[in-house]
Short mmCIF file of C-alpha atoms in Angstrom, two decimals:
data_model
loop_
_atom_site.label_atom_id
_atom_site.label_comp_id
_atom_site.label_asym_id
_atom_site.label_seq_id
_atom_site.Cartn_x
_atom_site.Cartn_y
_atom_site.Cartn_z
CA SER A 29 0.00 0.00 0.00
CA LYS A 30 3.00 2.33 0.29
CA PRO A 31 3.03 3.57 -3.32
CA ALA A 32 -0.70 4.35 -3.08
CA GLU A 33 -0.02 6.51 -0.04
CA SER A 34 2.77 8.46 -1.66
CA LYS A 35 0.90 9.19 -4.90
CA PRO A 36 -1.74 11.56 -3.48
CA ALA A 37 0.93 13.42 -1.52
CA GLU A 38 2.95 13.98 -4.69
CA ALA A 39 -0.14 15.02 -6.60
CA ALA A 40 -1.08 17.52 -3.92
CA LYS A 41 2.21 19.43 -4.04
CA PRO A 42 1.43 21.41 -7.18
CA ALA A 43 -2.10 22.00 -5.85
CA GLU A 44 -0.69 24.33 -3.20
CA SER A 45 0.60 26.82 -5.74
CA LYS A 46 -1.74 26.12 -8.66
CA PRO A 47 -5.54 25.97 -8.53
CA ALA A 48 -6.59 22.82 -6.67
CA GLN A 49 -7.44 20.97 -9.87
CA ALA A 50 -4.16 19.06 -9.86
CA ALA A 51 -5.27 16.57 -7.24
CA PRO A 52 -8.54 14.92 -8.40
CA ALA A 53 -7.05 12.53 -10.99
CA ALA A 54 -4.76 10.90 -8.44
CA GLN A 55 -7.46 11.06 -5.79
CA SER A 56 -10.36 9.64 -7.76
CA LYS A 57 -9.63 6.09 -6.57
CA VAL A 58 -10.15 7.05 -2.90
CA SER A 59 -13.02 4.95 -1.56
CA GLU A 60 -13.28 6.71 1.79
CA VAL A 61 -12.10 9.87 3.49
CA ASN A 62 -11.14 9.74 7.18
CA VAL A 63 -12.61 12.49 9.35
CA ALA A 64 -11.76 12.39 13.07
CA ALA A 65 -14.51 13.14 15.60
CA LEU A 66 -12.66 13.98 18.82
CA PHE A 67 -14.92 14.45 21.85
CA PRO A 68 -14.99 13.64 25.58
CA LEU A 69 -16.92 10.35 25.94
CA SER A 70 -16.09 9.73 29.61
CA GLY A 71 -15.44 11.99 32.60
CA ASP A 72 -17.58 14.99 33.55
CA LEU A 73 -18.19 16.06 29.92
CA ALA A 74 -19.22 12.59 28.70
CA ARG A 75 -22.86 13.48 28.09
CA PRO A 76 -22.15 16.51 25.84
CA GLY A 77 -19.42 14.56 24.07
CA GLU A 78 -21.73 11.61 23.42
CA THR A 79 -24.39 13.87 21.84
CA CYS A 80 -21.72 15.51 19.65
CA LEU A 81 -20.44 12.12 18.46
CA ASN A 82 -24.04 11.04 17.73
CA ALA A 83 -24.47 14.17 15.59
CA ALA A 84 -21.17 13.61 13.76
CA LYS A 85 -22.25 10.03 12.95
CA LEU A 86 -25.64 11.25 11.73
CA GLY A 87 -23.93 13.86 9.54
CA ALA A 88 -21.51 11.32 8.05
CA ASP A 89 -24.36 8.88 7.37
CA ASP A 90 -26.49 11.56 5.71
CA ILE A 91 -23.57 12.72 3.53
CA ASN A 92 -22.81 9.14 2.53
CA GLU A 93 -26.47 8.39 1.77
CA ALA A 94 -26.57 11.50 -0.43
CA GLY A 95 -23.79 10.03 -2.60
CA GLY A 96 -20.64 10.78 -0.61
CA ILE A 97 -17.92 13.03 -2.02
CA LYS A 98 -18.84 13.28 -5.70
CA ALA A 99 -15.53 14.89 -6.73
CA LEU A 100 -13.81 11.75 -5.42
CA GLY A 101 -16.07 9.32 -7.24
CA GLY A 102 -18.57 8.97 -4.40
CA ALA A 103 -15.97 8.37 -1.66
CA LYS A 104 -17.62 7.84 1.73
CA ILE A 105 -16.87 9.74 4.92
CA ASN A 106 -15.26 7.33 7.39
CA LEU A 107 -15.68 8.73 10.89
CA ILE A 108 -12.89 7.89 13.33
CA SER A 109 -13.77 8.69 16.92
CA SER A 110 -11.70 8.84 20.07
CA ASP A 111 -12.46 9.50 23.74
CA LEU A 112 -10.75 12.65 25.09
CA ARG A 113 -11.92 11.68 28.60
CA SER A 114 -12.72 15.30 29.57
CA ASP A 115 -9.00 15.76 30.21
CA ASP A 116 -6.43 18.15 28.68
CA LYS A 117 -3.52 15.68 28.80
CA VAL A 118 -5.53 12.84 27.28
CA THR A 119 -6.76 15.23 24.59
CA ARG A 120 -3.17 15.91 23.57
CA THR A 121 -2.10 12.26 23.49
CA GLU A 122 -5.29 11.01 21.78
CA THR A 123 -5.20 13.73 19.12
CA GLU A 124 -1.54 12.89 18.45
CA ARG A 125 -2.31 9.16 18.32
CA VAL A 126 -5.23 9.56 15.90
CA LEU A 127 -3.40 11.97 13.58
CA THR A 128 -0.15 10.02 13.43
CA SER A 129 -1.56 6.47 13.24
CA GLN A 130 -3.73 7.03 10.15
CA LYS A 131 -4.36 9.47 7.35
CA ILE A 132 -6.87 12.04 8.63
CA THR A 133 -8.29 14.66 6.27
CA ALA A 134 -9.96 16.89 8.90
CA VAL A 135 -11.01 16.97 12.56
CA ASN A 136 -14.42 17.82 14.03
CA GLY A 137 -14.12 18.65 17.76
CA CYS A 138 -13.80 18.97 20.71
CA TYR A 139 -16.90 20.49 22.45
CA ALA A 140 -15.11 22.06 25.43
CA SER A 141 -12.95 25.13 24.77
CA ALA A 142 -10.15 23.85 27.03
CA LEU A 143 -9.95 20.61 25.02
CA SER A 144 -10.13 22.38 21.65
CA LEU A 145 -7.26 24.69 22.65
CA VAL A 146 -5.06 21.63 23.26
CA ALA A 147 -6.21 19.56 20.26
CA SER A 148 -5.70 22.51 17.90
CA GLU A 149 -2.04 22.77 18.94
CA VAL A 150 -1.63 19.20 17.68
CA THR A 151 -3.66 19.71 14.48
CA GLU A 152 -1.62 22.83 13.73
CA ARG A 153 1.65 20.95 14.11
CA GLU A 154 0.39 18.04 11.97
CA LYS A 155 -1.13 20.47 9.41
CA VAL A 156 -4.63 18.97 9.60
CA PRO A 157 -7.63 21.34 9.67
CA ILE A 158 -9.91 21.32 12.75
CA VAL A 159 -13.45 22.69 12.62
CA THR A 160 -14.79 23.65 16.05
CA GLY A 161 -17.83 25.03 17.84
CA SER A 162 -15.80 25.92 20.94
CA ILE A 163 -16.18 29.61 21.74
CA THR A 164 -13.15 30.74 23.75
CA ASN A 165 -11.57 33.82 22.15
CA PRO A 166 -7.90 32.65 22.22
CA LEU A 167 -8.65 29.82 19.74
CA ILE A 168 -8.17 32.21 16.82
CA GLU A 169 -5.76 34.63 18.50
CA ARG A 170 -2.67 32.42 18.15
CA GLY A 171 -2.00 32.95 14.45
CA PHE A 172 -2.91 29.34 13.61
CA LYS A 173 -3.69 28.47 9.99
CA TYR A 174 -5.50 25.14 10.47
CA ILE A 175 -8.28 26.11 12.88
CA PHE A 176 -11.80 27.10 11.82
CA GLN A 177 -14.01 28.49 14.60
CA VAL A 178 -17.59 28.49 13.31
CA ALA A 179 -19.38 29.63 16.48
CA PRO A 180 -19.69 33.10 17.95
CA ARG A 181 -16.95 33.91 20.46
CA ALA A 182 -17.07 33.85 24.26
CA SER A 183 -16.88 37.64 24.51
CA GLN A 184 -20.07 37.84 22.38
CA PHE A 185 -21.76 35.28 24.62
CA GLY A 186 -21.03 37.32 27.75
CA GLU A 187 -22.21 40.52 26.12
CA ALA A 188 -25.42 38.82 24.91
CA GLN A 189 -26.17 37.50 28.43
CA VAL A 190 -26.20 41.06 29.78
CA LYS A 191 -28.22 42.39 26.83
CA LEU A 192 -30.77 39.63 27.32
CA ALA A 193 -31.03 40.65 30.98
CA GLN A 194 -32.05 44.13 29.83
CA GLU A 195 -34.97 42.48 28.00
CA VAL A 196 -36.27 40.54 31.01
CA ALA A 197 -35.15 42.46 34.09
CA ALA A 198 -34.17 45.96 33.00
CA ASP A 199 -34.92 47.35 36.48
CA GLN A 200 -32.42 44.99 38.14
CA ARG A 201 -29.03 46.67 38.59
CA ARG A 202 -27.38 44.05 40.84
CA VAL A 203 -26.03 40.95 39.09
CA ALA A 204 -24.02 37.87 40.08
CA VAL A 205 -21.65 35.94 37.82
CA VAL A 206 -20.55 32.37 38.59
CA TYR A 207 -18.43 30.41 36.13
CA GLU A 208 -16.60 27.12 35.71
CA ASN A 209 -12.88 27.84 35.80
CA THR A 210 -11.66 26.44 32.46
CA ALA A 211 -11.25 28.32 29.16
CA TYR A 212 -15.00 28.40 28.41
CA GLY A 213 -16.07 29.89 31.74
CA SER A 214 -13.19 32.29 32.19
CA THR A 215 -13.47 33.94 28.76
CA THR A 216 -17.29 34.08 28.72
CA SER A 217 -17.43 35.54 32.23
CA LYS A 218 -15.05 38.30 31.17
CA GLY A 219 -17.53 39.19 28.40
CA VAL A 220 -20.29 39.45 31.03
CA GLN A 221 -18.09 41.56 33.30
CA ASP A 222 -17.11 43.97 30.51
CA GLU A 223 -20.70 44.49 29.34
CA ALA A 224 -22.00 44.82 32.93
CA GLN A 225 -19.47 47.60 33.53
CA LYS A 226 -20.54 49.33 30.30
CA GLN A 227 -24.17 49.21 31.46
CA GLY A 228 -23.23 50.46 34.92
CA LEU A 229 -24.45 47.31 36.68
CA GLU A 230 -23.23 46.34 40.13
CA VAL A 231 -21.58 42.90 40.11
CA THR A 232 -22.33 41.49 43.58
CA LEU A 233 -20.37 38.28 42.99
CA PHE A 234 -17.81 37.22 40.38
CA GLU A 235 -16.85 33.70 41.36
CA ALA A 236 -15.04 30.80 39.66
CA TYR A 237 -15.60 27.17 40.65
CA GLU A 238 -14.44 23.66 39.61
CA LYS A 239 -16.87 22.13 37.09
CA SER A 240 -16.40 18.72 38.71
CA PHE A 241 -17.70 19.90 42.11
CA THR A 242 -20.43 17.82 43.78
CA ASP A 243 -21.95 20.40 46.13
CA ALA A 244 -23.12 23.81 44.93
CA GLY A 245 -24.29 24.83 48.43
CA PRO A 246 -21.31 27.04 49.35
CA LEU A 247 -21.46 28.80 45.96
CA VAL A 248 -25.21 29.41 46.31
CA ASN A 249 -24.64 30.81 49.83
CA LYS A 250 -22.37 33.44 48.24
CA ILE A 251 -24.93 34.19 45.51
CA LYS A 252 -27.66 34.59 48.15
CA ALA A 253 -25.52 36.88 50.32
CA GLY A 254 -25.21 39.42 47.47
CA ASN A 255 -28.97 39.45 46.80
CA PRO A 256 -28.62 39.88 43.01
CA GLY A 257 -31.53 40.70 40.68
CA VAL A 258 -30.10 38.49 37.90
CA LEU A 259 -27.78 35.46 37.95
CA PHE A 260 -25.37 34.75 35.08
CA PRO A 261 -24.03 31.18 35.41
CA ILE A 262 -21.50 29.91 32.87
CA SER A 263 -21.68 26.19 33.47
CA TYR A 264 -21.58 22.74 31.93
CA PRO A 265 -24.62 20.42 32.41
CA ASN A 266 -23.69 18.65 35.66
CA ASP A 267 -22.60 21.76 37.54
CA PHE A 268 -25.54 23.80 36.22
CA ALA A 269 -28.03 21.23 37.51
CA LEU A 270 -26.37 21.30 40.95
CA ILE A 271 -26.54 25.11 41.07
CA VAL A 272 -30.23 25.25 40.07
CA ARG A 273 -31.13 22.50 42.56
CA SER A 274 -29.28 24.28 45.36
CA LEU A 275 -30.95 27.62 44.52
CA LYS A 276 -34.33 25.90 44.89
CA GLN A 277 -33.33 24.20 48.15
CA GLN A 278 -32.25 27.54 49.60
CA ASN A 279 -35.36 29.26 48.19
CA VAL A 280 -33.32 31.76 46.15
CA LYS A 281 -35.61 33.12 43.43
CA VAL A 282 -33.59 34.96 40.80
CA PRO A 283 -33.89 35.19 36.99
CA ILE A 284 -31.23 32.95 35.41
CA ILE A 285 -29.53 33.80 32.11
CA ALA A 286 -26.92 31.14 31.40
CA GLY A 287 -23.90 31.44 29.13
CA GLY A 288 -24.72 28.30 27.15
CA ALA A 289 -24.01 24.58 27.73
CA GLY A 290 -25.70 23.83 31.09
CA PRO A 291 -29.43 24.25 30.38
CA LEU A 292 -29.26 23.37 26.66
CA PHE A 293 -29.75 19.61 27.13
CA PRO A 294 -33.08 17.75 26.95
CA GLU A 295 -32.63 16.15 30.37
CA PHE A 296 -32.54 19.55 32.06
CA GLY A 297 -36.19 20.05 31.10
CA LYS A 298 -37.05 16.46 32.04
CA ASN A 299 -35.31 16.55 35.41
CA PHE A 300 -36.49 19.99 36.52
CA GLY A 301 -39.98 20.04 34.99
CA GLU A 302 -41.82 23.25 35.90
CA ASP A 303 -38.67 24.66 37.52
CA ALA A 304 -36.92 24.69 34.13
CA ASN A 305 -39.54 26.96 32.58
CA GLY A 306 -38.42 30.59 32.34
CA ILE A 307 -34.69 29.81 32.47
CA LEU A 308 -32.83 31.58 29.67
CA SER A 309 -29.51 30.88 28.00
CA ILE A 310 -27.28 32.05 25.22
CA GLY A 311 -26.35 29.53 22.53
CA SER A 312 -24.42 29.28 19.24
CA TRP A 313 -27.19 27.41 17.43
CA SER A 314 -30.80 26.45 17.98
CA LYS A 315 -32.97 23.63 16.69
CA ASP A 316 -35.92 25.84 15.65
CA LEU A 317 -34.07 28.53 13.65
CA ASN A 318 -35.01 27.49 10.12
CA GLN A 319 -36.03 24.59 7.88
CA GLU A 320 -32.52 23.09 7.93
CA THR A 321 -32.16 23.13 11.71
CA LEU A 322 -35.68 21.71 12.12
CA GLU A 323 -34.77 18.92 9.70
CA VAL A 324 -31.52 18.17 11.59
CA ASP A 325 -33.51 18.00 14.84
CA LYS A 326 -36.12 15.71 13.26
CA ARG A 327 -33.45 13.29 12.00
CA TYR A 328 -31.65 13.28 15.35
CA ARG A 329 -34.89 12.69 17.30
CA ALA A 330 -35.79 9.79 15.02
CA ARG A 331 -32.49 8.13 15.90
CA HIS A 332 -32.03 9.11 19.56
CA GLY A 333 -35.49 9.90 20.93
CA GLU A 334 -34.63 13.40 22.18
CA PHE A 335 -34.01 16.83 20.69
CA ILE A 336 -30.54 17.68 19.41
CA GLN A 337 -28.65 19.86 21.88
CA GLU A 338 -27.15 23.09 20.58
CA HIS A 339 -23.49 22.08 20.20
CA ALA A 340 -24.41 18.72 18.65
CA GLY A 341 -26.46 20.64 16.08
CA GLU A 342 -23.34 22.57 15.16
CA VAL A 343 -21.28 19.37 14.94
CA TYR A 344 -23.78 18.04 12.39
CA VAL A 345 -23.40 21.28 10.37
CA PHE A 346 -19.59 20.93 10.55
CA MET A 347 -19.72 17.51 8.89
CA TRP A 348 -21.38 19.13 5.87
CA LEU A 349 -18.90 22.03 5.98
CA ILE A 350 -16.00 19.58 5.90
CA ALA A 351 -17.64 17.56 3.08
CA ASP A 352 -18.19 20.78 1.10
CA ALA A 353 -14.49 21.67 1.46
CA ILE A 354 -13.37 18.17 0.39
CA GLU A 355 -15.73 18.43 -2.59
CA ARG A 356 -14.31 21.80 -3.67
CA ALA A 357 -10.71 20.69 -3.06
CA GLY A 358 -11.32 17.55 -5.11
CA SER A 359 -8.88 15.97 -2.70
CA ALA A 360 -8.63 14.20 0.64
CA GLU A 361 -5.27 15.88 1.32
CA PRO A 362 -5.47 17.90 4.57
CA GLN A 363 -3.62 20.89 3.05
CA ALA A 364 -5.98 21.10 0.06
CA VAL A 365 -9.00 20.76 2.37
CA ARG A 366 -7.61 23.44 4.70
CA ASP A 367 -7.24 25.80 1.71
CA ALA A 368 -10.79 25.02 0.58
CA LEU A 369 -12.16 25.61 4.11
CA ALA A 370 -10.47 29.02 4.13
CA GLN A 371 -12.41 29.88 0.95
CA THR A 372 -15.78 28.69 2.33
CA ASN A 373 -18.77 30.88 1.55
CA LEU A 374 -21.85 28.79 2.32
CA SER A 375 -25.31 30.25 2.75
CA GLN A 376 -27.50 27.29 1.88
CA GLY A 377 -28.04 23.66 2.81
CA PHE A 378 -26.95 22.08 6.08
CA GLY A 379 -23.42 23.51 5.80
CA GLY A 380 -24.75 27.06 6.11
CA ALA A 381 -27.31 26.31 8.84
CA MET A 382 -25.97 28.72 11.46
CA PRO A 383 -28.04 31.54 13.06
CA ASN A 384 -26.62 34.16 10.67
CA GLY A 385 -27.43 31.86 7.73
CA LYS A 386 -23.88 31.79 6.45
CA VAL A 387 -20.41 30.40 7.06
CA GLN A 388 -17.47 32.45 5.79
CA PHE A 389 -14.10 32.60 7.52
CA ASP A 390 -11.89 35.65 8.03
CA GLU A 391 -8.09 35.44 7.79
CA ARG A 392 -7.90 34.17 11.40
CA GLY A 393 -10.25 31.28 10.68
CA TRP A 394 -13.30 32.75 12.42
CA ASN A 395 -16.81 32.66 10.95
CA SER A 396 -16.97 36.40 11.48
CA GLY A 397 -20.70 36.83 10.81
CA ALA A 398 -21.60 34.49 13.68
CA PHE A 399 -23.77 35.80 16.50
CA PRO A 400 -25.24 34.11 19.58
CA VAL A 401 -28.95 33.47 20.06
CA GLY A 402 -31.03 33.50 23.23
CA VAL A 403 -33.19 30.51 24.11
CA GLN A 404 -35.69 29.90 26.91
CA TRP A 405 -37.39 26.90 28.47
CA GLN A 406 -41.11 27.37 27.82
CA ALA A 407 -43.76 24.70 28.49
CA GLY A 408 -41.13 21.96 28.63
CA ASP A 409 -39.34 22.89 25.40
CA LEU A 410 -36.34 25.05 24.50
CA VAL A 411 -37.30 27.84 22.07
CA THR A 412 -35.41 30.71 20.42
CA VAL A 413 -36.42 34.10 21.86
CA TYR A 414 -33.52 36.44 20.98
CA PRO A 415 -32.53 38.45 18.99
CA LYS A 416 -35.94 39.49 17.69
CA ASP A 417 -35.15 38.87 14.00
CA VAL A 418 -34.60 35.14 14.59
CA ALA A 419 -36.95 34.66 17.60
CA LYS A 420 -39.62 31.97 17.35
CA ALA A 421 -41.44 32.98 20.55
CA ALA A 422 -41.70 36.01 22.81
CA ILE A 423 -39.64 36.01 26.02
CA VAL A 424 -41.66 34.97 29.07
CA LYS A 425 -40.46 37.09 31.98
CA PRO A 426 -39.06 34.77 34.67
CA VAL A 427 -41.04 34.96 37.92
#
């Protein structure tokens, strides 16, 4: 098999300087294209990671059923998954193992910002493009050429949390911010802090915590002591559930506007029932935005019996984005696909199914038209309520 491996590499060399038409002839015998889906499947982020992998599989299956990569003679997407175990060190070693043990065309991952920061160091070194929905600002501030951040950024999330508060509790000037202390929480909370200062709000608490904690009681005591009119938690699902449960136990009634992740999962509504209703959050994507997102949700529900959570919805979109780039590159070579991703301008189909209706990357690799949406639990479902031009329901003011 050695000669077969060296041929595409030789064919791809001219493609870097000439238009990418040099590769297809050598590539046309490719029967499958390896795309790595790197997510945490164990540890405290296992549940989000599992939903993301489910979405990546659904995307690959749908692409393959639609005829695969036509420019490569109908080559199928072969999804290669690995468990990042919710751990930075494992993320590094697993990403290295996957990228060096087989030929990978692109990576879809890694849910958590902290994990994507680490994995993208490896993909950059190995010159393999990574498409991510992680939001932390530093992802595209390192001068990397192989990272493509499709989602809005953490600073936008934080700003949107405060702006959403103006919609539901404009008279409340005292706010509390609690955040998990990895890359996601620390960058999003800074966005909240900056916007709160701009609006002249009093921040009664600005507190980091470990996302793996098992008792939110001490944190909720601190929230309660400051008597805020709005609470901005930036939390993953397990920690968010603990915070909400502890607020109820201590009878702390405060409007909650989350910075994504935590309340965006179906089980939050199931587990909290009536208590979930009224809770708001920012997100990068929402299942009810348009015909494409509704269709993605319908397909996911048919397979998994629950709605598709926000980040998993993006992961599905990214599979189509990657397939579109492979199609335009006419090659499974990572460099050619990276160059095609950089030229992406998609405003239709599943690949363009983001809130702003388009994916186009700036020179840093950011989908610069991206903006966050606001969602709310209403009558046991999560619906888009903000901004007004994409809202599907009016905001119900939290009691």
